[in-house]
Coordinates of N, CA and C in Angstrom, one line a residue:
M89 N 18.1 -18.7 -17.7 CA 18.9 -17.7 -17.1 C 19.5 -18.2 -15.8
A90 N 20.8 -18.2 -15.7 CA 21.4 -18.6 -14.4 C 21.3 -17.5 -13.4
A91 N 21.5 -17.9 -12.1 CA 21.4 -16.9 -11.0 C 22.3 -15.7 -11.2
D92 N 23.5 -16.0 -11.8 CA 24.5 -14.9 -11.9 C 24.1 -14.0 -13.1
Q93 N 23.1 -14.3 -13.9 CA 22.6 -13.5 -15.0 C 21.4 -12.6 -14.6
I94 N 21.0 -12.6 -13.4 CA 19.8 -11.8 -13.0 C 20.3 -10.3 -13.1
P95 N 19.5 -9.5 -13.8 CA 19.9 -8.1 -13.8 C 20.1 -7.4 -12.5
A96 N 21.0 -6.5 -12.4 CA 21.2 -5.8 -11.1 C 19.8 -5.1 -10.7
I97 N 19.5 -5.2 -9.5 CA 18.2 -4.7 -9.0 C 18.5 -3.4 -8.2
S98 N 17.8 -2.3 -8.7 CA 18.0 -1.0 -8.1 C 17.3 -0.9 -6.8
D99 N 17.9 -0.2 -5.8 CA 17.2 0.2 -4.6 C 16.3 1.4 -4.9
I100 N 15.5 1.8 -3.9 CA 14.6 2.9 -4.1 C 15.0 4.1 -3.2
S101 N 14.6 5.3 -3.6 CA 14.8 6.4 -2.7 C 13.7 6.4 -1.7
R102 N 14.0 6.8 -0.4 CA 13.0 6.7 0.7 C 12.8 8.1 1.2
P103 N 11.5 8.5 1.4 CA 11.2 9.8 1.9 C 11.5 9.8 3.4
P104 N 11.5 11.0 4.0 CA 11.6 11.1 5.5 C 10.5 10.4 6.2
R105 N 10.8 9.7 7.2 CA 9.8 8.9 7.9 C 8.6 9.8 8.5
E106 N 9.0 11.0 8.8 CA 7.9 11.9 9.4 C 6.8 12.1 8.3
L107 N 7.2 12.2 7.0 CA 6.2 12.4 6.0 C 5.4 11.2 5.9
V108 N 5.9 10.0 5.9 CA 5.2 8.8 5.8 C 4.2 8.6 7.0
D109 N 4.7 8.9 8.2 CA 3.9 8.8 9.4 C 2.7 9.8 9.3
A110 N 2.9 11.0 8.8 CA 1.8 12.0 8.6 C 0.8 11.5 7.7
L111 N 1.2 10.8 6.6 CA 0.2 10.3 5.7 C -0.6 9.1 6.3
A112 N 0.1 8.3 7.1 CA -0.6 7.2 7.7 C -1.6 7.6 8.7
A113 N -1.3 8.7 9.4 CA -2.2 9.3 10.4 C -3.5 9.8 9.8
I114 N -3.3 10.3 8.6 CA -4.5 10.9 7.8 C -5.5 9.8 7.4
G115 N -4.9 8.7 6.9 CA -5.8 7.6 6.6 C -6.1 7.6 5.1
S116 N -6.4 6.4 4.6 CA -6.6 6.2 3.1 C -7.8 6.9 2.6
A117 N -8.9 7.0 3.4 CA -10.1 7.6 2.8 C -9.9 9.1 2.6
T118 N -9.4 9.8 3.5 CA -9.1 11.3 3.3 C -8.1 11.5 2.3
L119 N -7.0 10.6 2.2 CA -6.0 10.8 1.2 C -6.6 10.6 -0.2
A120 N -7.4 9.6 -0.4 CA -8.0 9.4 -1.7 C -8.9 10.6 -2.1
S121 N -9.7 11.1 -1.2 CA -10.5 12.3 -1.5 C -9.7 13.5 -1.8
E122 N -8.7 13.8 -1.1 CA -7.8 14.9 -1.4 C -7.0 14.8 -2.6
L123 N -6.6 13.6 -2.9 CA -5.9 13.4 -4.2 C -6.8 13.6 -5.4
Y124 N -8.1 13.3 -5.2 CA -9.1 13.5 -6.3 C -9.4 15.0 -6.3
H125 N -9.9 15.6 -5.2 CA -10.4 16.9 -5.3 C -9.3 18.0 -5.5
K126 N -8.1 17.8 -4.9 CA -7.1 18.9 -4.9 C -6.0 18.6 -5.8
M127 N -5.7 17.4 -6.2 CA -4.5 17.1 -6.9 C -4.7 16.4 -8.3
G128 N -5.9 16.1 -8.6 CA -6.2 15.6 -10.0 C -6.0 14.1 -10.2
I129 N -5.7 13.3 -9.1 CA -5.5 11.9 -9.2 C -6.9 11.2 -9.0
R130 N -7.5 10.8 -10.1 CA -8.9 10.4 -10.0 C -9.1 9.1 -9.2
D131 N -8.2 8.2 -9.3 CA -8.5 6.9 -8.6 C -7.2 6.3 -8.1
P132 N -6.7 6.6 -6.9 CA -5.5 6.1 -6.4 C -5.5 4.8 -5.6
Q133 N -6.7 4.2 -5.6 CA -6.9 3.0 -4.8 C -6.5 1.7 -5.6
I134 N -5.7 0.9 -4.9 CA -5.4 -0.5 -5.4 C -6.6 -1.4 -5.0
R135 N -7.5 -1.6 -5.9 CA -8.7 -2.4 -5.5 C -8.5 -3.9 -5.6
G136 N -9.1 -4.6 -4.6 CA -9.0 -6.0 -4.6 C -8.3 -6.5 -3.3
P137 N -7.1 -6.1 -3.0 CA -6.4 -6.6 -1.8 C -7.2 -6.0 -0.6
H138 N -7.4 -6.9 0.4 CA -8.0 -6.5 1.7 C -7.2 -7.0 2.8
P139 N -7.4 -6.4 4.0 CA -6.5 -6.8 5.1 C -6.6 -8.2 5.6
L140 N -5.5 -8.9 5.7 CA -5.5 -10.3 6.2 C -6.0 -10.2 7.7
R141 N -5.5 -9.2 8.4 CA -5.9 -9.0 9.8 C -6.4 -7.6 10.0
P142 N -7.7 -7.3 10.0 CA -8.2 -6.0 10.2 C -7.6 -5.3 11.4
G143 N -7.6 -3.9 11.4 CA -7.2 -3.1 12.5 C -5.8 -2.6 12.4
R144 N -5.1 -2.9 11.3 CA -3.8 -2.4 11.1 C -3.7 -1.3 10.1
T145 N -2.8 -0.4 10.3 CA -2.4 0.6 9.3 C -0.9 0.4 9.0
A146 N -0.6 0.5 7.7 CA 0.8 0.4 7.4 C 1.1 1.4 6.2
A147 N 2.3 2.0 6.3 CA 2.6 3.0 5.2 C 4.1 3.0 5.0
G148 N 4.5 3.2 3.8 CA 5.9 3.3 3.5 C 6.2 3.3 2.0
P149 N 7.4 3.5 1.6 CA 7.8 3.5 0.2 C 7.7 2.2 -0.4
A150 N 7.4 2.1 -1.7 CA 7.1 0.8 -2.3 C 8.3 0.2 -2.9
L151 N 8.6 -1.0 -2.5 CA 9.4 -2.0 -3.3 C 8.5 -2.8 -4.2
T152 N 8.8 -2.9 -5.4 CA 7.8 -3.5 -6.3 C 8.3 -4.8 -7.0
L153 N 7.3 -5.7 -7.2 CA 7.5 -7.0 -7.8 C 6.5 -7.2 -8.9
Q154 N 6.9 -7.4 -10.1 CA 6.1 -7.7 -11.2 C 6.1 -9.2 -11.5
C155 N 4.9 -9.7 -11.7 CA 4.7 -11.1 -12.1 C 4.2 -11.2 -13.5
M156 N 4.5 -12.2 -14.2 CA 4.1 -12.4 -15.6 C 3.6 -13.9 -15.8
P157 N 2.8 -14.1 -16.8 CA 2.3 -15.5 -17.1 C 3.5 -16.5 -17.2
K158 N 3.3 -17.6 -16.6 CA 4.4 -18.7 -16.6 C 4.5 -19.3 -18.0
R159 N 5.8 -19.4 -18.5 CA 6.1 -20.1 -19.7 C 7.2 -21.1 -19.4
E160 N 6.9 -22.4 -19.5 CA 7.8 -23.4 -18.9 C 9.1 -23.5 -19.5
D161 N 9.3 -23.1 -20.8 CA 10.6 -23.1 -21.4 C 11.6 -22.1 -20.8
L162 N 11.0 -21.0 -20.2 CA 11.8 -20.0 -19.6 C 11.9 -20.2 -18.1
Y163 N 10.9 -20.8 -17.5 CA 10.9 -20.9 -16.0 C 10.1 -22.1 -15.6
N164 N 10.8 -23.1 -15.2 CA 10.2 -24.4 -14.8 C 10.7 -24.9 -13.5
E165 N 11.3 -24.1 -12.7 CA 11.9 -24.5 -11.4 C 10.8 -25.0 -10.4
T166 N 11.2 -25.9 -9.6 CA 10.3 -26.3 -8.5 C 10.5 -25.3 -7.3
E167 N 9.9 -25.6 -6.2 CA 9.8 -24.6 -5.2 C 11.2 -24.2 -4.6
Y168 N 12.1 -25.1 -4.5 CA 13.4 -24.8 -3.8 C 14.5 -24.9 -4.8
E169 N 14.3 -25.2 -6.1 CA 15.3 -25.3 -7.0 C 15.9 -23.9 -7.4
E170 N 17.2 -23.8 -7.5 CA 17.8 -22.5 -7.8 C 17.1 -21.3 -7.2
P171 N 17.2 -21.2 -5.9 CA 16.4 -20.1 -5.2 C 16.7 -18.7 -5.7
E172 N 18.0 -18.5 -6.1 CA 18.4 -17.1 -6.4 C 17.9 -16.7 -7.8
R173 N 17.3 -17.6 -8.6 CA 16.5 -17.3 -9.8 C 15.1 -16.8 -9.5
Q174 N 14.7 -17.0 -8.3 CA 13.3 -16.7 -7.9 C 13.2 -15.2 -7.4
L175 N 12.7 -14.4 -8.2 CA 12.8 -12.9 -8.0 C 11.9 -12.4 -6.8
H176 N 11.0 -13.3 -6.4 CA 10.2 -12.8 -5.2 C 11.1 -12.7 -4.0
R177 N 12.2 -13.4 -4.0 CA 13.2 -13.3 -2.9 C 13.9 -11.9 -3.0
H178 N 14.2 -11.6 -4.3 CA 15.1 -10.4 -4.5 C 14.3 -9.1 -4.1
V179 N 13.0 -9.0 -4.2 CA 12.3 -7.8 -3.8 C 12.4 -7.6 -2.3
L180 N 12.7 -8.7 -1.5 CA 12.8 -8.5 -0.1 C 14.2 -8.2 0.4
Y181 N 15.2 -8.5 -0.4 CA 16.6 -8.2 0.0 C 16.9 -6.8 0.4
P182 N 16.4 -5.8 -0.4 CA 16.7 -4.4 0.0 C 15.9 -3.8 1.1
T183 N 15.0 -4.6 1.7 CA 14.1 -4.1 2.7 C 14.8 -3.3 3.8
Q184 N 14.3 -2.1 4.1 CA 14.7 -1.3 5.2 C 13.5 -1.0 6.1
P185 N 13.7 -0.7 7.3 CA 12.6 -0.4 8.2 C 11.6 0.5 7.6
G186 N 10.3 0.1 7.7 CA 9.2 1.0 7.2 C 8.9 0.8 5.7
D187 N 9.6 -0.1 5.0 CA 9.2 -0.3 3.6 C 8.0 -1.1 3.4
M188 N 7.3 -0.9 2.3 CA 6.2 -1.7 1.8 C 6.6 -2.5 0.6
V189 N 6.1 -3.7 0.5 CA 6.3 -4.5 -0.8 C 5.0 -4.5 -1.5
V190 N 5.0 -4.2 -2.8 CA 3.7 -4.2 -3.6 C 3.9 -5.1 -4.8
V191 N 3.0 -6.1 -4.9 CA 3.2 -7.1 -5.9 C 2.0 -7.1 -6.9
D192 N 2.4 -6.9 -8.2 CA 1.4 -7.1 -9.3 C 1.4 -8.6 -9.6
A193 N 0.5 -9.4 -9.0 CA 0.4 -10.8 -9.2 C -0.8 -11.1 -10.2
R194 N -1.2 -10.1 -10.9 CA -2.1 -10.3 -12.0 C -3.5 -10.8 -11.5
G195 N -3.8 -10.6 -10.2 CA -5.0 -11.0 -9.6 C -5.1 -12.5 -9.6
D196 N -4.0 -13.2 -9.7 CA -4.0 -14.7 -9.8 C -4.3 -15.3 -8.4
L197 N -5.2 -16.2 -8.3 CA -5.7 -16.8 -7.0 C -5.1 -18.2 -6.8
G198 N -4.1 -18.6 -7.6 CA -3.6 -20.0 -7.4 C -2.1 -20.0 -7.1
S199 N -1.5 -18.8 -6.8 CA -0.1 -18.7 -6.6 C 0.2 -17.9 -5.3
G200 N 0.8 -18.6 -4.3 CA 1.1 -17.9 -3.0 C 2.5 -17.2 -3.1
I201 N 2.4 -15.9 -3.4 CA 3.7 -15.2 -3.7 C 4.7 -15.3 -2.5
F202 N 4.2 -15.1 -1.3 CA 5.1 -15.3 -0.1 C 4.4 -16.2 0.8
G203 N 5.2 -16.9 1.6 CA 4.7 -17.7 2.7 C 5.3 -17.3 4.0
E204 N 5.1 -18.1 5.0 CA 5.5 -17.7 6.4 C 7.0 -17.3 6.5
M205 N 7.9 -18.1 5.9 CA 9.3 -18.0 6.1 C 9.8 -16.6 5.5
M206 N 9.4 -16.4 4.3 CA 9.8 -15.1 3.6 C 9.2 -13.9 4.3
L207 N 8.0 -14.0 4.7 CA 7.4 -12.9 5.4 C 8.0 -12.7 6.8
T208 N 8.4 -13.8 7.4 CA 9.2 -13.6 8.7 C 10.5 -12.9 8.5
Y209 N 11.1 -13.2 7.4 CA 12.4 -12.4 7.0 C 12.1 -10.9 6.8
F210 N 11.0 -10.6 6.1 CA 10.6 -9.3 5.8 C 10.3 -8.5 7.1
A211 N 9.5 -9.2 8.0 CA 9.2 -8.6 9.3 C 10.5 -8.4 10.1
G212 N 11.4 -9.3 10.1 CA 12.7 -9.2 10.8 C 13.5 -8.1 10.3
R213 N 13.4 -7.7 9.1 CA 14.1 -6.6 8.5 C 13.5 -5.2 8.8
G214 N 12.3 -5.3 9.4 CA 11.6 -4.0 9.8 C 10.6 -3.6 8.8
G215 N 10.2 -4.5 7.8 CA 9.2 -4.1 6.8 C 7.9 -3.7 7.5
A216 N 7.2 -2.8 6.8 CA 5.9 -2.4 7.4 C 4.7 -3.2 6.9
G217 N 4.7 -3.5 5.6 CA 3.5 -4.2 5.1 C 3.7 -4.7 3.7
V218 N 2.8 -5.6 3.3 CA 2.8 -6.2 2.0 C 1.5 -6.1 1.3
V219 N 1.4 -5.7 0.1 CA 0.2 -5.6 -0.7 C 0.4 -6.5 -1.9
V220 N -0.5 -7.5 -2.1 CA -0.4 -8.4 -3.2 C -1.7 -8.5 -3.9
D221 N -1.7 -8.1 -5.2 CA -2.9 -8.3 -6.1 C -2.9 -9.8 -6.5
G222 N -3.2 -10.6 -5.5 CA -3.1 -12.1 -5.6 C -3.1 -12.7 -4.2
C223 N -2.3 -13.7 -4.0 CA -2.4 -14.5 -2.8 C -1.1 -14.6 -2.1
I224 N -1.2 -15.0 -0.8 CA 0.0 -15.5 -0.1 C -0.5 -16.9 0.4
R225 N 0.4 -17.6 1.1 CA 0.1 -18.9 1.8 C 0.5 -18.8 3.2
D226 N 0.3 -19.9 4.0 CA 0.7 -19.9 5.4 C 0.0 -18.7 6.1
S227 N -1.3 -18.5 5.8 CA -2.0 -17.3 6.2 C -2.1 -17.1 7.7
A228 N -2.3 -18.2 8.4 CA -2.5 -18.1 9.9 C -1.2 -17.6 10.5
Q229 N -0.1 -18.2 10.1 CA 1.2 -17.8 10.6 C 1.6 -16.4 10.2
A230 N 1.2 -16.1 8.9 CA 1.5 -14.7 8.4 C 0.7 -13.7 9.2
A231 N -0.5 -14.0 9.5 CA -1.3 -13.0 10.2 C -0.8 -12.7 11.6
A232 N 0.0 -13.6 12.2 CA 0.5 -13.4 13.5 C 1.8 -12.5 13.5
L233 N 2.3 -12.3 12.3 CA 3.5 -11.4 12.3 C 3.2 -10.0 12.5
D234 N 4.2 -9.2 12.9 CA 4.0 -7.8 13.2 C 4.2 -6.9 11.9
I235 N 3.4 -7.3 10.9 CA 3.4 -6.5 9.6 C 1.9 -6.4 9.2
G236 N 1.6 -5.5 8.3 CA 0.3 -5.4 7.7 C 0.4 -6.2 6.4
I237 N -0.7 -6.9 6.1 CA -0.8 -7.8 4.9 C -2.1 -7.5 4.2
W238 N -2.1 -7.1 3.0 CA -3.3 -6.9 2.2 C -3.2 -7.8 0.9
V239 N -4.2 -8.7 0.8 CA -4.2 -9.7 -0.3 C -5.6 -9.9 -0.8
R240 N -5.7 -10.4 -2.1 CA -7.0 -10.8 -2.6 C -7.5 -12.1 -1.9
D241 N -6.6 -13.0 -1.6 CA -7.1 -14.3 -1.1 C -5.8 -15.0 -0.6
V242 N -6.1 -16.3 -0.1 CA -5.0 -17.1 0.3 C -5.1 -18.4 -0.5
T243 N -3.9 -19.2 -0.5 CA -3.9 -20.4 -1.2 C -2.8 -21.3 -0.6
P244 N -2.9 -22.6 -0.7 CA -1.8 -23.5 -0.3 C -0.7 -23.6 -1.3
N245 N -0.8 -23.1 -2.5 CA 0.2 -23.3 -3.5 C 1.4 -22.4 -3.3
F246 N 2.5 -22.8 -3.8 CA 3.7 -21.9 -3.8 C 3.7 -21.0 -5.0
H247 N 4.7 -20.1 -5.0 CA 4.6 -18.9 -5.8 C 4.5 -19.1 -7.3
A248 N 5.2 -20.2 -7.8 CA 5.3 -20.4 -9.3 C 4.7 -21.8 -9.6
Q249 N 3.8 -22.3 -8.8 CA 3.2 -23.6 -9.0 C 2.3 -23.7 -10.1
T250 N 1.6 -22.6 -10.4 CA 0.5 -22.7 -11.4 C 0.7 -21.8 -12.6
N251 N 0.2 -20.5 -12.5 CA 0.1 -19.7 -13.7 C 1.0 -18.5 -13.9
I252 N 1.7 -18.1 -12.8 CA 2.5 -16.9 -12.9 C 3.9 -17.2 -12.3
V253 N 4.8 -16.3 -12.7 CA 6.2 -16.3 -12.1 C 6.6 -14.9 -11.8
P254 N 7.5 -14.7 -10.7 CA 8.1 -13.4 -10.5 C 9.0 -13.0 -11.7
F255 N 8.9 -11.8 -12.2 CA 9.5 -11.5 -13.4 C 10.5 -10.3 -13.3
A256 N 10.2 -9.3 -12.5 CA 11.0 -8.1 -12.4 C 10.8 -7.4 -11.1
V257 N 11.9 -6.8 -10.6 CA 11.9 -6.2 -9.3 C 12.2 -4.7 -9.4
N258 N 11.5 -3.9 -8.6 CA 11.7 -2.4 -8.5 C 11.6 -1.8 -9.9
V259 N 10.6 -2.1 -10.6 CA 10.2 -1.5 -11.9 C 8.8 -1.0 -11.7
P260 N 8.3 0.0 -12.5 CA 6.9 0.4 -12.5 C 6.0 -0.8 -12.7
I261 N 4.9 -0.9 -11.9 CA 4.0 -2.0 -12.0 C 2.6 -1.5 -12.1
A262 N 1.7 -2.4 -12.6 CA 0.2 -2.1 -12.6 C -0.4 -3.0 -11.6
C263 N -0.5 -2.6 -10.4 CA -1.1 -3.4 -9.3 C -2.6 -3.2 -9.3
S264 N -3.3 -4.2 -9.7 CA -4.8 -4.0 -9.8 C -5.1 -2.9 -10.8
N265 N -4.3 -2.8 -11.8 CA -4.4 -1.8 -12.9 C -4.2 -0.3 -12.4
V266 N -3.4 -0.2 -11.2 CA -3.0 1.1 -10.7 C -1.5 1.2 -10.8
L267 N -1.0 2.3 -11.4 CA 0.4 2.5 -11.6 C 1.1 2.7 -10.3
V268 N 2.1 1.9 -10.0 CA 2.9 2.1 -8.8 C 4.4 2.2 -9.3
I269 N 5.0 3.4 -9.0 CA 6.4 3.6 -9.3 C 7.2 3.2 -8.0
P270 N 8.3 2.5 -8.2 CA 9.1 2.2 -7.0 C 9.4 3.5 -6.2
G271 N 9.2 3.5 -4.9 CA 9.4 4.6 -4.0 C 8.2 5.4 -3.8
D272 N 7.1 5.2 -4.6 CA 5.8 5.9 -4.2 C 5.4 5.4 -2.8
I273 N 4.7 6.3 -2.1 CA 4.3 6.0 -0.7 C 2.9 5.2 -0.8
I274 N 2.9 4.1 -0.1 CA 1.7 3.3 0.0 C 1.1 3.5 1.4
V275 N -0.2 3.7 1.4 CA -0.9 3.8 2.7 C -2.0 2.8 2.7
A276 N -2.0 1.9 3.7 CA -3.0 0.8 3.7 C -3.6 0.7 5.1
D277 N -5.0 0.6 5.1 CA -5.7 0.4 6.4 C -6.9 -0.4 6.1
D278 N -7.9 -0.3 7.0 CA -9.1 -1.1 6.8 C -10.0 -0.7 5.6
D279 N -9.8 0.6 5.2 CA -10.6 1.1 4.1 C -10.0 0.7 2.7
G280 N -8.7 0.3 2.7 CA -8.1 -0.1 1.5 C -6.7 0.4 1.4
V281 N -6.2 0.4 0.1 CA -4.8 0.7 -0.2 C -4.7 1.8 -1.2
V282 N -4.0 2.9 -0.8 CA -3.9 4.1 -1.7 C -2.4 4.3 -2.0
V283 N -2.2 4.7 -3.3 CA -0.9 5.0 -3.8 C -0.7 6.6 -3.8
V284 N 0.3 7.1 -3.1 CA 0.6 8.5 -3.1 C 1.8 8.7 -3.9
P285 N 1.7 9.4 -5.0 CA 2.9 9.7 -5.8 C 3.9 10.5 -5.0
I286 N 5.1 10.1 -5.0 CA 6.1 10.7 -4.1 C 6.2 12.2 -4.3
A287 N 6.1 12.7 -5.5 CA 6.2 14.1 -5.7 C 5.1 15.0 -5.2
L288 N 3.9 14.3 -4.9 CA 2.8 15.0 -4.3 C 2.6 14.9 -2.8
A289 N 3.5 14.1 -2.2 CA 3.2 13.7 -0.8 C 3.2 14.8 0.2
A290 N 4.2 15.7 0.1 CA 4.3 16.8 1.1 C 3.1 17.7 1.0
K291 N 2.8 18.1 -0.2 CA 1.6 19.0 -0.4 C 0.3 18.3 0.0
L292 N 0.2 17.0 -0.2 CA -1.0 16.3 0.2 C -1.1 16.3 1.7
V293 N -0.1 16.2 2.5 CA -0.2 16.3 3.9 C -0.7 17.6 4.3
E294 N -0.3 18.7 3.7 CA -0.7 20.0 4.0 C -2.2 20.2 3.7
L295 N -2.7 19.7 2.5 CA -4.1 19.8 2.2 C -5.0 19.0 3.0
A296 N -4.5 17.7 3.2 CA -5.3 16.8 4.0 C -5.4 17.2 5.5
G297 N -4.4 17.8 6.0 CA -4.4 18.3 7.4 C -5.5 19.3 7.6
A298 N -5.7 20.2 6.6 CA -6.8 21.2 6.7 C -8.2 20.5 6.6
H299 N -8.3 19.5 5.8 CA -9.5 18.7 5.7 C -9.8 18.0 7.0
I300 N -8.8 17.4 7.7 CA -9.0 16.8 8.9 C -9.5 17.7 10.0
E301 N -9.0 19.0 10.0 CA -9.3 19.9 11.0 C -10.8 20.3 10.9
W302 N -11.3 20.7 9.7 CA -12.7 21.0 9.6 C -13.6 19.9 9.9
E303 N -13.1 18.7 9.5 CA -14.0 17.5 9.8 C -14.1 17.3 11.4
E304 N -13.0 17.6 12.1 CA -13.0 17.5 13.5 C -14.1 18.4 14.1
F305 N -14.1 19.6 13.6 CA -15.1 20.6 14.0 C -16.5 20.1 13.7
S306 N -16.7 19.6 12.4 CA -18.0 19.2 12.0 C -18.5 18.0 12.8
R307 N -17.6 17.1 13.1 CA -17.9 15.9 13.8 C -18.5 16.2 15.2
S308 N -17.8 17.2 15.8 CA -18.2 17.6 17.2 C -19.6 18.2 17.1
R309 N -19.9 19.0 16.1 CA -21.2 19.6 16.0 C -22.3 18.6 15.6
L310 N -22.0 17.6 14.7 CA -23.0 16.6 14.4 C -23.3 15.7 15.6
A311 N -22.2 15.4 16.4 CA -22.4 14.6 17.6 C -23.4 15.3 18.6
Q312 N -23.5 16.6 18.5 CA -24.4 17.3 19.4 C -25.7 17.6 18.8
G313 N -26.0 16.9 17.6 CA -27.3 17.0 17.0 C -27.4 18.1 16.0
G314 N -26.2 18.7 15.5 CA -26.2 19.7 14.6 C -26.7 19.3 13.2
D315 N -27.1 20.3 12.4 CA -27.7 20.0 11.1 C -26.7 19.5 10.1
L316 N -27.0 18.4 9.5 CA -26.1 17.8 8.5 C -25.9 18.7 7.3
R317 N -26.9 19.5 7.0 CA -26.9 20.4 5.8 C -25.9 21.6 6.1
K318 N -25.8 21.9 7.4 CA -24.9 23.0 7.8 C -23.5 22.6 7.9
Y319 N -23.3 21.3 8.5 CA -21.9 21.0 8.9 C -21.2 19.9 8.0
Y320 N -21.9 19.3 7.1 CA -21.2 18.3 6.3 C -21.8 18.2 4.9
P321 N -21.1 18.8 3.9 CA -19.9 19.7 4.0 C -20.3 21.0 4.6
L322 N -19.3 21.8 5.0 CA -19.6 23.1 5.6 C -20.3 24.0 4.7
S323 N -21.5 24.5 5.1 CA -22.2 25.5 4.4 C -21.5 26.9 4.7
P324 N -21.8 27.9 4.0 CA -21.2 29.2 4.3 C -21.4 29.6 5.8
E325 N -22.6 29.3 6.3 CA -22.8 29.6 7.8 C -21.9 28.7 8.6
G326 N -21.8 27.4 8.3 CA -21.0 26.5 9.0 C -19.5 26.9 8.9
E327 N -19.1 27.4 7.7 CA -17.7 27.8 7.5 C -17.4 28.9 8.4
A328 N -18.2 29.9 8.5 CA -18.0 31.1 9.4 C -17.8 30.6 10.9
E329 N -18.7 29.7 11.3 CA -18.6 29.2 12.6 C -17.3 28.4 12.8
Y330 N -16.9 27.6 11.8 CA -15.7 26.8 11.9 C -14.5 27.8 12.1
R331 N -14.5 28.9 11.3 CA -13.3 29.8 11.4 C -13.3 30.4 12.8
A332 N -14.4 30.7 13.4 CA -14.4 31.3 14.7 C -13.9 30.2 15.7
W333 N -14.3 29.0 15.5 CA -13.9 27.8 16.4 C -12.4 27.6 16.2
R334 N -11.9 27.7 15.0 CA -10.4 27.5 14.8 C -9.6 28.6 15.4
H335 N -10.1 29.8 15.3 CA -9.4 31.0 16.0 C -9.4 30.8 17.5
A336 N -10.5 30.3 18.1 CA -10.5 30.1 19.5 C -9.5 29.0 19.9
Q337 N -9.5 27.9 19.0 CA -8.6 26.8 19.3 C -7.1 27.2 19.3
Q338 N -6.8 28.1 18.3 CA -5.4 28.6 18.2 C -5.0 29.4 19.4
K339 N -6.0 30.1 20.0 CA -5.7 30.9 21.2 C -5.3 30.0 22.4

């Protein structure tokens, strides 16, 4: 397939930034709990990728890249040969500020999907973070960039050197066996990576906000030596006390 035969790549729809920021402030742990308890999403976590540099939170709509097993009769380019055939470049081209790139790299540990130069481009475009069910390379330089990066591991190899090749952009993917639809909101922090279906995002903020509020009350009581059985989760007695506390706070 020549470069001019690459199928047209669709851009994604992007939610309001205020919605994304609200989800990021809630954090992956509470989001995962509320998606399970209140919205029926049993397991929204992309397991495997961990933060290359702990202490960061990144959130935004997903640009997606699907990788497939390498077959040399279809794809046998070297690292810099026919760069426009290399679809890991094309997932970065639509980047807008706040976007997340999510890569189904099949858990492969011998293929560095992105390196310093391409991640520098992504950061320069205002990208928020990258989640790879696999590896990147140039890890020290990548960690210094102002983006969040979650990966299974790192490698010195380039993207198509061994077992996989970039295959499709902005299609539904199974990242670590979790479905990610282009435009879903990804929230990643030190606890892990959570996929928020875009249709559930606004309601999730509302539900999780209530959860955060009662946890704030419980945390204050537990820090003062309060009874764990009363305050976490709230017992009926603790619930009554919480409601009185909330009423006083609103005043």
